[in-house]
PDB file of C-alpha atoms in Angstrom:
ATOM      1  CA  UNK A   1      14.736  45.402   6.341  1.00 83.00           C
ATOM      2  CA  UNK A   2      15.438  46.869   9.768  1.00 94.00           C
ATOM      3  CA  UNK A   3      18.979  47.329  11.098  1.00 97.00           C
ATOM      4  CA  UNK A   4      19.455  49.053  14.446  1.00 97.00           C
ATOM      5  CA  UNK A   5      21.361  48.929  17.722  1.00 97.00           C
ATOM      6  CA  UNK A   6      22.120  45.277  18.445  1.00 97.00           C
ATOM      7  CA  UNK A   7      21.842  44.053  14.829  1.00 97.00           C
ATOM      8  CA  UNK A   8      24.698  41.943  13.480  1.00 97.00           C
ATOM      9  CA  UNK A   9      25.717  40.253  10.268  1.00 96.00           C
ATOM     10  CA  UNK A  10      26.580  40.868   6.629  1.00 96.00           C
ATOM     11  CA  UNK A  11      24.123  43.695   6.012  1.00 96.00           C
ATOM     12  CA  UNK A  12      25.523  45.615   8.980  1.00 97.00           C
ATOM     13  CA  UNK A  13      28.970  45.113   7.452  1.00 97.00           C
ATOM     14  CA  UNK A  14      27.728  46.569   4.146  1.00 97.00           C
ATOM     15  CA  UNK A  15      26.227  49.578   5.925  1.00 97.00           C
ATOM     16  CA  UNK A  16      29.473  50.213   7.818  1.00 98.00           C
ATOM     17  CA  UNK A  17      31.662  49.874   4.708  1.00 97.00           C
ATOM     18  CA  UNK A  18      29.405  52.136   2.662  1.00 97.00           C
ATOM     19  CA  UNK A  19      29.232  54.777   5.358  1.00 97.00           C
ATOM     20  CA  UNK A  20      32.988  54.771   5.830  1.00 97.00           C
ATOM     21  CA  UNK A  21      33.638  55.195   2.104  1.00 97.00           C
ATOM     22  CA  UNK A  22      31.434  58.307   1.934  1.00 96.00           C
ATOM     23  CA  UNK A  23      32.958  60.011   4.988  1.00 95.00           C
ATOM     24  CA  UNK A  24      30.451  58.938   7.652  1.00 96.00           C
ATOM     25  CA  UNK A  25      32.904  56.965   9.768  1.00 95.00           C
ATOM     26  CA  UNK A  26      31.210  54.294  11.950  1.00 97.00           C
ATOM     27  CA  UNK A  27      34.501  53.915  13.896  1.00 95.00           C
ATOM     28  CA  UNK A  28      34.946  50.306  12.838  1.00 94.00           C
ATOM     29  CA  UNK A  29      33.705  47.657  10.420  1.00 96.00           C
ATOM     30  CA  UNK A  30      32.876  44.780  12.731  1.00 96.00           C
ATOM     31  CA  UNK A  31      29.387  43.618  11.624  1.00 97.00           C
ATOM     32  CA  UNK A  32      27.960  44.898  14.927  1.00 97.00           C
ATOM     33  CA  UNK A  33      25.460  47.786  14.909  1.00 97.00           C
ATOM     34  CA  UNK A  34      26.600  49.831  17.875  1.00 97.00           C
ATOM     35  CA  UNK A  35      26.299  53.434  18.973  1.00 97.00           C
ATOM     36  CA  UNK A  36      29.010  54.676  16.590  1.00 97.00           C
ATOM     37  CA  UNK A  37      27.270  53.083  13.627  1.00 98.00           C
ATOM     38  CA  UNK A  38      23.965  54.595  14.757  1.00 97.00           C
ATOM     39  CA  UNK A  39      25.586  58.046  14.942  1.00 97.00           C
ATOM     40  CA  UNK A  40      27.068  57.653  11.456  1.00 97.00           C
ATOM     41  CA  UNK A  41      23.662  56.568  10.107  1.00 96.00           C
ATOM     42  CA  UNK A  42      21.964  59.585  11.701  1.00 95.00           C
ATOM     43  CA  UNK A  43      24.503  61.933  10.119  1.00 93.00           C
ATOM     44  CA  UNK A  44      23.953  60.304   6.730  1.00 92.00           C
ATOM     45  CA  UNK A  45      20.166  60.501   7.113  1.00 88.00           C
ATOM     46  CA  UNK A  46      20.279  64.131   8.195  1.00 84.00           C
ATOM     47  CA  UNK A  47      22.328  65.216   5.178  1.00 82.00           C
ATOM     48  CA  UNK A  48      20.213  63.210   2.724  1.00 76.00           C
ATOM     49  CA  UNK A  49      16.746  64.391   3.778  1.00 70.00           C
ATOM     50  CA  UNK A  50      15.846  61.050   5.372  1.00 79.00           C
ATOM     51  CA  UNK A  51      14.037  60.367   8.633  1.00 83.00           C
ATOM     52  CA  UNK A  52      16.825  60.837  11.171  1.00 89.00           C
ATOM     53  CA  UNK A  53      16.180  57.917  13.523  1.00 93.00           C
ATOM     54  CA  UNK A  54      19.487  56.033  13.316  1.00 95.00           C
ATOM     55  CA  UNK A  55      17.677  52.963  11.963  1.00 96.00           C
ATOM     56  CA  UNK A  56      18.476  51.507   8.537  1.00 96.00           C
ATOM     57  CA  UNK A  57      15.132  50.579   7.004  1.00 92.00           C
ATOM     58  CA  UNK A  58      14.445  50.042   3.317  1.00 87.00           C
ATOM     59  CA  UNK A  59      14.551  53.759   2.473  1.00 84.00           C
ATOM     60  CA  UNK A  60      17.894  54.507   4.112  1.00 91.00           C
ATOM     61  CA  UNK A  61      19.326  51.263   2.747  1.00 92.00           C
ATOM     62  CA  UNK A  62      18.291  52.117  -0.835  1.00 87.00           C
ATOM     63  CA  UNK A  63      19.784  55.618  -0.695  1.00 87.00           C
ATOM     64  CA  UNK A  64      23.001  54.264   0.821  1.00 92.00           C
ATOM     65  CA  UNK A  65      23.300  51.579  -1.875  1.00 91.00           C
ATOM     66  CA  UNK A  66      22.514  54.081  -4.664  1.00 87.00           C
ATOM     67  CA  UNK A  67      25.182  56.450  -3.338  1.00 90.00           C
ATOM     68  CA  UNK A  68      27.860  53.779  -3.723  1.00 92.00           C
ATOM     69  CA  UNK A  69      26.469  52.805  -7.133  1.00 89.00           C
ATOM     70  CA  UNK A  70      27.012  56.394  -8.273  1.00 87.00           C
ATOM     71  CA  UNK A  71      30.616  56.253  -7.057  1.00 91.00           C
ATOM     72  CA  UNK A  72      31.193  52.937  -8.820  1.00 90.00           C
ATOM     73  CA  UNK A  73      29.674  54.243 -12.055  1.00 85.00           C
ATOM     74  CA  UNK A  74      31.843  57.365 -11.830  1.00 86.00           C
ATOM     75  CA  UNK A  75      34.972  55.257 -11.329  1.00 90.00           C
ATOM     76  CA  UNK A  76      34.024  53.166 -14.363  1.00 85.00           C
ATOM     77  CA  UNK A  77      33.841  56.355 -16.427  1.00 81.00           C
ATOM     78  CA  UNK A  78      37.590  56.694 -15.749  1.00 86.00           C
ATOM     79  CA  UNK A  79      38.336  53.247 -17.164  1.00 86.00           C
ATOM     80  CA  UNK A  80      37.791  51.007 -14.161  1.00 90.00           C
ATOM     81  CA  UNK A  81      35.675  47.876 -14.525  1.00 89.00           C
ATOM     82  CA  UNK A  82      33.624  47.596 -11.361  1.00 89.00           C
ATOM     83  CA  UNK A  83      30.373  45.739 -10.878  1.00 89.00           C
ATOM     84  CA  UNK A  84      27.879  48.491 -10.001  1.00 86.00           C
ATOM     85  CA  UNK A  85      26.257  46.744  -7.054  1.00 89.00           C
ATOM     86  CA  UNK A  86      26.172  49.503  -4.441  1.00 90.00           C
ATOM     87  CA  UNK A  87      28.500  47.664  -2.042  1.00 95.00           C
ATOM     88  CA  UNK A  88      31.783  49.299  -1.007  1.00 97.00           C
ATOM     89  CA  UNK A  89      33.759  46.082  -1.185  1.00 96.00           C
ATOM     90  CA  UNK A  90      37.466  45.496  -1.628  1.00 96.00           C
ATOM     91  CA  UNK A  91      37.409  45.998  -5.421  1.00 96.00           C
ATOM     92  CA  UNK A  92      35.683  49.371  -5.124  1.00 96.00           C
ATOM     93  CA  UNK A  93      38.085  50.375  -2.361  1.00 97.00           C
ATOM     94  CA  UNK A  94      41.150  49.427  -4.446  1.00 96.00           C
ATOM     95  CA  UNK A  95      39.860  51.287  -7.525  1.00 96.00           C
ATOM     96  CA  UNK A  96      39.120  54.356  -5.426  1.00 97.00           C
ATOM     97  CA  UNK A  97      42.645  54.263  -3.999  1.00 97.00           C
ATOM     98  CA  UNK A  98      44.118  54.034  -7.504  1.00 96.00           C
ATOM     99  CA  UNK A  99      41.954  56.940  -8.645  1.00 95.00           C
ATOM    100  CA  UNK A 100      43.092  59.049  -5.696  1.00 95.00           C
ATOM    101  CA  UNK A 101      46.741  58.201  -6.337  1.00 95.00           C
ATOM    102  CA  UNK A 102      46.488  59.008 -10.056  1.00 93.00           C
ATOM    103  CA  UNK A 103      44.905  62.401  -9.331  1.00 92.00           C
ATOM    104  CA  UNK A 104      47.255  63.313  -6.463  1.00 94.00           C
ATOM    105  CA  UNK A 105      44.537  63.099  -3.836  1.00 94.00           C
ATOM    106  CA  UNK A 106      44.798  61.749  -0.308  1.00 94.00           C
ATOM    107  CA  UNK A 107      44.780  57.996  -0.953  1.00 96.00           C
ATOM    108  CA  UNK A 108      42.591  56.807   1.910  1.00 96.00           C
ATOM    109  CA  UNK A 109      39.660  55.164   0.102  1.00 96.00           C
ATOM    110  CA  UNK A 110      37.241  57.798   1.367  1.00 96.00           C
ATOM    111  CA  UNK A 111      35.159  60.046  -0.865  1.00 95.00           C
ATOM    112  CA  UNK A 112      35.689  63.360   0.905  1.00 91.00           C
ATOM    113  CA  UNK A 113      34.703  66.663  -0.806  1.00 88.00           C
ATOM    114  CA  UNK A 114      38.037  66.893  -2.647  1.00 91.00           C
ATOM    115  CA  UNK A 115      37.780  63.363  -4.038  1.00 93.00           C
ATOM    116  CA  UNK A 116      34.100  63.857  -4.820  1.00 89.00           C
ATOM    117  CA  UNK A 117      34.780  66.969  -6.864  1.00 86.00           C
ATOM    118  CA  UNK A 118      37.542  65.214  -8.819  1.00 88.00           C
ATOM    119  CA  UNK A 119      35.513  62.062  -9.336  1.00 88.00           C
ATOM    120  CA  UNK A 120      32.449  63.875 -10.676  1.00 81.00           C
ATOM    121  CA  UNK A 121      34.175  66.803 -12.398  1.00 74.00           C
ATOM    122  CA  UNK A 122      33.230  65.565 -15.864  1.00 59.00           C
ATOM    123  CA  UNK A 123      29.521  65.723 -15.106  1.00 51.00           C
ATOM    124  CA  UNK A 124      27.324  68.408 -16.588  1.00 43.00           C
ATOM    125  CA  UNK A 125      27.105  71.046 -13.868  1.00 39.00           C
ATOM    126  CA  UNK A 126      25.806  68.771 -11.109  1.00 42.00           C
ATOM    127  CA  UNK A 127      27.769  66.987  -8.448  1.00 44.00           C
ATOM    128  CA  UNK A 128      26.681  63.595  -9.712  1.00 54.00           C
ATOM    129  CA  UNK A 129      25.180  62.264 -12.924  1.00 69.00           C
ATOM    130  CA  UNK A 130      22.365  60.048 -11.745  1.00 84.00           C
ATOM    131  CA  UNK A 131      20.443  57.319 -13.471  1.00 87.00           C
ATOM    132  CA  UNK A 132      16.918  56.567 -12.368  1.00 92.00           C
ATOM    133  CA  UNK A 133      16.887  53.734  -9.847  1.00 90.00           C
ATOM    134  CA  UNK A 134      14.893  50.532 -10.210  1.00 89.00           C
ATOM    135  CA  UNK A 135      12.668  51.788  -7.389  1.00 91.00           C
ATOM    136  CA  UNK A 136      12.032  54.922  -9.428  1.00 93.00           C
ATOM    137  CA  UNK A 137      11.187  52.961 -12.573  1.00 94.00           C
ATOM    138  CA  UNK A 138       8.815  50.726 -10.628  1.00 94.00           C
ATOM    139  CA  UNK A 139       7.142  53.740  -9.028  1.00 96.00           C
ATOM    140  CA  UNK A 140       6.466  55.358 -12.408  1.00 96.00           C
ATOM    141  CA  UNK A 141       5.308  52.063 -13.906  1.00 96.00           C
ATOM    142  CA  UNK A 142       2.866  51.621 -11.031  1.00 94.00           C
ATOM    143  CA  UNK A 143       1.262  54.960 -11.913  1.00 94.00           C
ATOM    144  CA  UNK A 144       1.062  54.194 -15.629  1.00 89.00           C
ATOM    145  CA  UNK A 145      -1.474  51.737 -17.060  1.00 87.00           C
ATOM    146  CA  UNK A 146       0.108  48.632 -18.593  1.00 94.00           C
ATOM    147  CA  UNK A 147      -1.077  47.543 -22.030  1.00 95.00           C
ATOM    148  CA  UNK A 148       0.350  44.330 -23.462  1.00 96.00           C
ATOM    149  CA  UNK A 149      -0.953  45.169 -26.948  1.00 95.00           C
ATOM    150  CA  UNK A 150      -0.894  48.408 -28.996  1.00 93.00           C
ATOM    151  CA  UNK A 151      -3.710  50.876 -28.400  1.00 90.00           C
ATOM    152  CA  UNK A 152      -4.559  54.381 -29.519  1.00 82.00           C
ATOM    153  CA  UNK A 153      -5.718  57.031 -27.042  1.00 70.00           C
ATOM    154  CA  UNK A 154      -8.465  59.398 -28.118  1.00 60.00           C
ATOM    155  CA  UNK A 155      -6.282  62.494 -28.470  1.00 56.00           C
ATOM    156  CA  UNK A 156      -3.322  60.825 -30.218  1.00 60.00           C
ATOM    157  CA  UNK A 157      -2.536  59.820 -33.776  1.00 70.00           C
ATOM    158  CA  UNK A 158       0.106  57.410 -32.512  1.00 77.00           C
ATOM    159  CA  UNK A 159      -0.270  53.951 -31.052  1.00 87.00           C
ATOM    160  CA  UNK A 160       1.007  53.249 -27.554  1.00 91.00           C
ATOM    161  CA  UNK A 161       2.046  50.068 -25.777  1.00 94.00           C
ATOM    162  CA  UNK A 162       3.376  48.968 -22.407  1.00 95.00           C
ATOM    163  CA  UNK A 163       3.693  51.811 -19.896  1.00 93.00           C
ATOM    164  CA  UNK A 164       2.898  54.653 -22.284  1.00 87.00           C
ATOM    165  CA  UNK A 165       5.578  53.940 -24.896  1.00 90.00           C
ATOM    166  CA  UNK A 166       4.681  55.705 -28.146  1.00 86.00           C
ATOM    167  CA  UNK A 167       5.332  53.379 -31.069  1.00 88.00           C
ATOM    168  CA  UNK A 168       7.542  55.181 -33.578  1.00 83.00           C
ATOM    169  CA  UNK A 169       8.270  54.493 -37.233  1.00 80.00           C
ATOM    170  CA  UNK A 170      10.191  51.247 -37.627  1.00 83.00           C
ATOM    171  CA  UNK A 171       8.881  49.702 -34.413  1.00 87.00           C
ATOM    172  CA  UNK A 172       6.464  46.798 -34.659  1.00 89.00           C
ATOM    173  CA  UNK A 173       4.762  45.207 -31.671  1.00 92.00           C
ATOM    174  CA  UNK A 174       2.007  42.637 -31.474  1.00 93.00           C
ATOM    175  CA  UNK A 175       2.319  42.185 -27.729  1.00 95.00           C
ATOM    176  CA  UNK A 176       4.928  42.614 -24.998  1.00 95.00           C
ATOM    177  CA  UNK A 177       5.539  41.303 -21.502  1.00 95.00           C
ATOM    178  CA  UNK A 178       5.698  43.371 -18.340  1.00 93.00           C
ATOM    179  CA  UNK A 179       9.493  42.992 -18.292  1.00 92.00           C
ATOM    180  CA  UNK A 180       9.759  44.229 -21.884  1.00 94.00           C
ATOM    181  CA  UNK A 181       7.419  47.116 -21.084  1.00 95.00           C
ATOM    182  CA  UNK A 182       9.607  48.230 -18.173  1.00 93.00           C
ATOM    183  CA  UNK A 183      12.680  48.102 -20.412  1.00 92.00           C
ATOM    184  CA  UNK A 184      10.893  50.372 -22.888  1.00 93.00           C
ATOM    185  CA  UNK A 185       9.847  52.684 -20.063  1.00 95.00           C
ATOM    186  CA  UNK A 186      13.419  52.976 -18.811  1.00 91.00           C
ATOM    187  CA  UNK A 187      14.562  53.763 -22.353  1.00 90.00           C
ATOM    188  CA  UNK A 188      11.872  56.453 -22.646  1.00 92.00           C
ATOM    189  CA  UNK A 189      12.922  57.917 -19.293  1.00 93.00           C
ATOM    190  CA  UNK A 190      16.519  58.330 -20.457  1.00 89.00           C
ATOM    191  CA  UNK A 191      15.877  61.648 -22.211  1.00 86.00           C
ATOM    192  CA  UNK A 192      14.434  63.033 -18.967  1.00 91.00           C
ATOM    193  CA  UNK A 193      17.401  61.666 -17.017  1.00 90.00           C
ATOM    194  CA  UNK A 194      19.838  63.319 -19.434  1.00 84.00           C
ATOM    195  CA  UNK A 195      18.096  66.696 -19.270  1.00 87.00           C
ATOM    196  CA  UNK A 196      17.752  66.775 -15.473  1.00 89.00           C
ATOM    197  CA  UNK A 197      21.433  65.875 -15.182  1.00 85.00           C
ATOM    198  CA  UNK A 198      22.291  69.076 -17.069  1.00 81.00           C
ATOM    199  CA  UNK A 199      20.592  71.207 -14.401  1.00 83.00           C
ATOM    200  CA  UNK A 200      22.743  72.350 -11.490  1.00 73.00           C
ATOM    201  CA  UNK A 201      21.167  70.521  -8.559  1.00 80.00           C
ATOM    202  CA  UNK A 202      22.544  68.807  -5.466  1.00 78.00           C
ATOM    203  CA  UNK A 203      20.186  65.853  -5.130  1.00 85.00           C
ATOM    204  CA  UNK A 204      20.077  62.464  -3.501  1.00 84.00           C
ATOM    205  CA  UNK A 205      18.979  59.429  -5.526  1.00 88.00           C
ATOM    206  CA  UNK A 206      15.431  59.491  -4.170  1.00 90.00           C
ATOM    207  CA  UNK A 207      15.109  63.217  -4.907  1.00 92.00           C
ATOM    208  CA  UNK A 208      16.355  62.675  -8.449  1.00 93.00           C
ATOM    209  CA  UNK A 209      13.821  59.867  -8.952  1.00 95.00           C
ATOM    210  CA  UNK A 210      10.993  62.102  -7.714  1.00 96.00           C
ATOM    211  CA  UNK A 211      11.986  64.854 -10.145  1.00 97.00           C
ATOM    212  CA  UNK A 212      12.121  62.369 -13.053  1.00 96.00           C
ATOM    213  CA  UNK A 213       8.638  61.087 -12.191  1.00 97.00           C
ATOM    214  CA  UNK A 214       7.335  64.655 -12.048  1.00 97.00           C
ATOM    215  CA  UNK A 215       8.944  65.577 -15.376  1.00 94.00           C
ATOM    216  CA  UNK A 216       7.747  62.400 -17.095  1.00 93.00           C
ATOM    217  CA  UNK A 217       4.177  63.081 -16.003  1.00 92.00           C
ATOM    218  CA  UNK A 218       4.035  66.882 -16.354  1.00 92.00           C
ATOM    219  CA  UNK A 219       6.627  67.473 -19.077  1.00 90.00           C
ATOM    220  CA  UNK A 220      10.198  68.704 -19.020  1.00 88.00           C
ATOM    221  CA  UNK A 221       9.126  72.268 -19.888  1.00 88.00           C
ATOM    222  CA  UNK A 222       6.793  72.274 -16.904  1.00 92.00           C
ATOM    223  CA  UNK A 223       9.690  71.260 -14.664  1.00 94.00           C
ATOM    224  CA  UNK A 224      12.068  73.873 -16.055  1.00 91.00           C
ATOM    225  CA  UNK A 225       9.531  76.681 -15.545  1.00 92.00           C
ATOM    226  CA  UNK A 226       8.194  75.475 -12.203  1.00 95.00           C
ATOM    227  CA  UNK A 227       8.537  77.011  -8.763  1.00 96.00           C
ATOM    228  CA  UNK A 228       9.463  73.481  -7.696  1.00 97.00           C
ATOM    229  CA  UNK A 229      12.744  73.639  -9.585  1.00 95.00           C
ATOM    230  CA  UNK A 230      13.338  77.224  -8.504  1.00 94.00           C
ATOM    231  CA  UNK A 231      12.831  76.358  -4.844  1.00 94.00           C
ATOM    232  CA  UNK A 232      14.995  73.234  -5.012  1.00 92.00           C
ATOM    233  CA  UNK A 233      17.817  75.365  -6.393  1.00 88.00           C
ATOM    234  CA  UNK A 234      17.235  77.895  -3.606  1.00 87.00           C
ATOM    235  CA  UNK A 235      17.300  75.210  -0.869  1.00 83.00           C
ATOM    236  CA  UNK A 236      13.779  76.150   0.172  1.00 89.00           C
ATOM    237  CA  UNK A 237      12.149  74.505   3.182  1.00 91.00           C
ATOM    238  CA  UNK A 238      10.723  71.027   2.776  1.00 92.00           C
ATOM    239  CA  UNK A 239       7.255  72.440   3.444  1.00 94.00           C
ATOM    240  CA  UNK A 240       7.666  74.809   0.497  1.00 95.00           C
ATOM    241  CA  UNK A 241       8.797  71.893  -1.682  1.00 96.00           C
ATOM    242  CA  UNK A 242       5.636  70.027  -0.677  1.00 96.00           C
ATOM    243  CA  UNK A 243       3.507  73.001  -1.725  1.00 97.00           C
ATOM    244  CA  UNK A 244       5.356  73.148  -5.048  1.00 97.00           C
ATOM    245  CA  UNK A 245       4.630  69.505  -5.824  1.00 98.00           C
ATOM    246  CA  UNK A 246       0.960  69.870  -4.909  1.00 97.00           C
ATOM    247  CA  UNK A 247       0.500  72.856  -7.235  1.00 96.00           C
ATOM    248  CA  UNK A 248       0.471  70.321 -10.090  1.00 97.00           C
ATOM    249  CA  UNK A 249      -2.711  68.435  -9.216  1.00 96.00           C
ATOM    250  CA  UNK A 250      -5.199  70.095 -11.545  1.00 93.00           C
ATOM    251  CA  UNK A 251      -6.727  68.877 -14.792  1.00 89.00           C
ATOM    252  CA  UNK A 252      -8.960  71.243 -16.795  1.00 86.00           C
ATOM    253  CA  UNK A 253      -8.979  73.666 -13.867  1.00 88.00           C
ATOM    254  CA  UNK A 254     -10.074  71.118 -11.253  1.00 93.00           C
ATOM    255  CA  UNK A 255      -8.066  69.229  -8.663  1.00 93.00           C
ATOM    256  CA  UNK A 256      -7.811  65.606  -9.756  1.00 95.00           C
ATOM    257  CA  UNK A 257      -7.447  62.867  -7.146  1.00 96.00           C
ATOM    258  CA  UNK A 258      -5.067  60.716  -9.187  1.00 95.00           C
ATOM    259  CA  UNK A 259      -2.709  63.643  -9.769  1.00 96.00           C
ATOM    260  CA  UNK A 260      -2.927  64.651  -6.114  1.00 97.00           C
ATOM    261  CA  UNK A 261      -1.948  61.146  -5.070  1.00 97.00           C
ATOM    262  CA  UNK A 262       0.972  61.042  -7.486  1.00 97.00           C
ATOM    263  CA  UNK A 263       2.294  64.473  -6.501  1.00 97.00           C
ATOM    264  CA  UNK A 264       2.059  63.639  -2.798  1.00 97.00           C
ATOM    265  CA  UNK A 265       3.800  60.296  -3.338  1.00 97.00           C
ATOM    266  CA  UNK A 266       6.515  62.050  -5.357  1.00 97.00           C
ATOM    267  CA  UNK A 267       6.975  64.493  -2.500  1.00 97.00           C
ATOM    268  CA  UNK A 268       7.304  61.664   0.036  1.00 95.00           C
ATOM    269  CA  UNK A 269       9.828  59.980  -2.239  1.00 94.00           C
ATOM    270  CA  UNK A 270      11.722  63.283  -2.404  1.00 93.00           C
ATOM    271  CA  UNK A 271      11.606  63.833   1.360  1.00 91.00           C
ATOM    272  CA  UNK A 272      11.887  60.352   2.861  1.00 87.00           C
ATOM    273  CA  UNK A 273      12.925  58.016   0.009  1.00 88.00           C
ATOM    274  CA  UNK A 274       9.457  56.469   0.377  1.00 90.00           C
ATOM    275  CA  UNK A 275       8.566  54.810  -2.944  1.00 92.00           C
ATOM    276  CA  UNK A 276       5.282  53.391  -1.663  1.00 92.00           C
ATOM    277  CA  UNK A 277       2.127  54.229  -3.599  1.00 92.00           C
ATOM    278  CA  UNK A 278      -0.389  55.603  -1.106  1.00 91.00           C
ATOM    279  CA  UNK A 279      -4.051  55.800  -2.007  1.00 91.00           C
ATOM    280  CA  UNK A 280      -4.788  58.892   0.077  1.00 92.00           C
ATOM    281  CA  UNK A 281      -7.785  61.185  -0.240  1.00 92.00           C
ATOM    282  CA  UNK A 282      -7.755  64.963  -0.491  1.00 86.00           C
TER     283      UNK A 282
END
């Protein structure tokens, strides 16, 4: 997907509605990608660690959709019944207005800092409780080997199936499909999602996904004790964050190409919302 100056149509309308709801006013919702929409997109990209080019490609689109999904999910936690589709349509707008009215906020259908704090106040320490996105699940799955039937790795007493799911007591599998394996993977990722959501971090969706991938691969203890987490909390430079990711490329004291590729791809996901697997060399 590419939306830029001169683009028209439904997707432009979605971009404009989403931007307006999260306080990046495109100065109109007219399905026409003009200079004001470009400016609003650039502001959104700048504040979400995206490439600031004013063009809505797949990465910017995904972060924008996930941002509205988080708002919809938060509204549902207050008793609303929205479809979590990432589109700031009329139903989401009406529910947001009702929420603002009930909590004595400015009822304008815009998630400004005051509304954001009220909407996400029940979360554990962070501004938003995230779930891992489908892009994040697919990224992790792509780095894990898929096994349709149970197998036992050399250093484990447990059998594993799918994308690294450890078969526990009471579970019985003869074989599973790729779809079933991804469902198991997402279930396994939930404990990592819950733990990362308890850490005070101000992340975008793509940054959250990168951290979950790192923790799933390296371990939650490794994340908690890492300079990566320390530097994210300290708002360190993006170059320092890159160095922190790449510190975790060694296996048995030697740099391992597969780990290097994963860490670098996680960093690019963190920085640019790029979920592409890149087979780079050292």
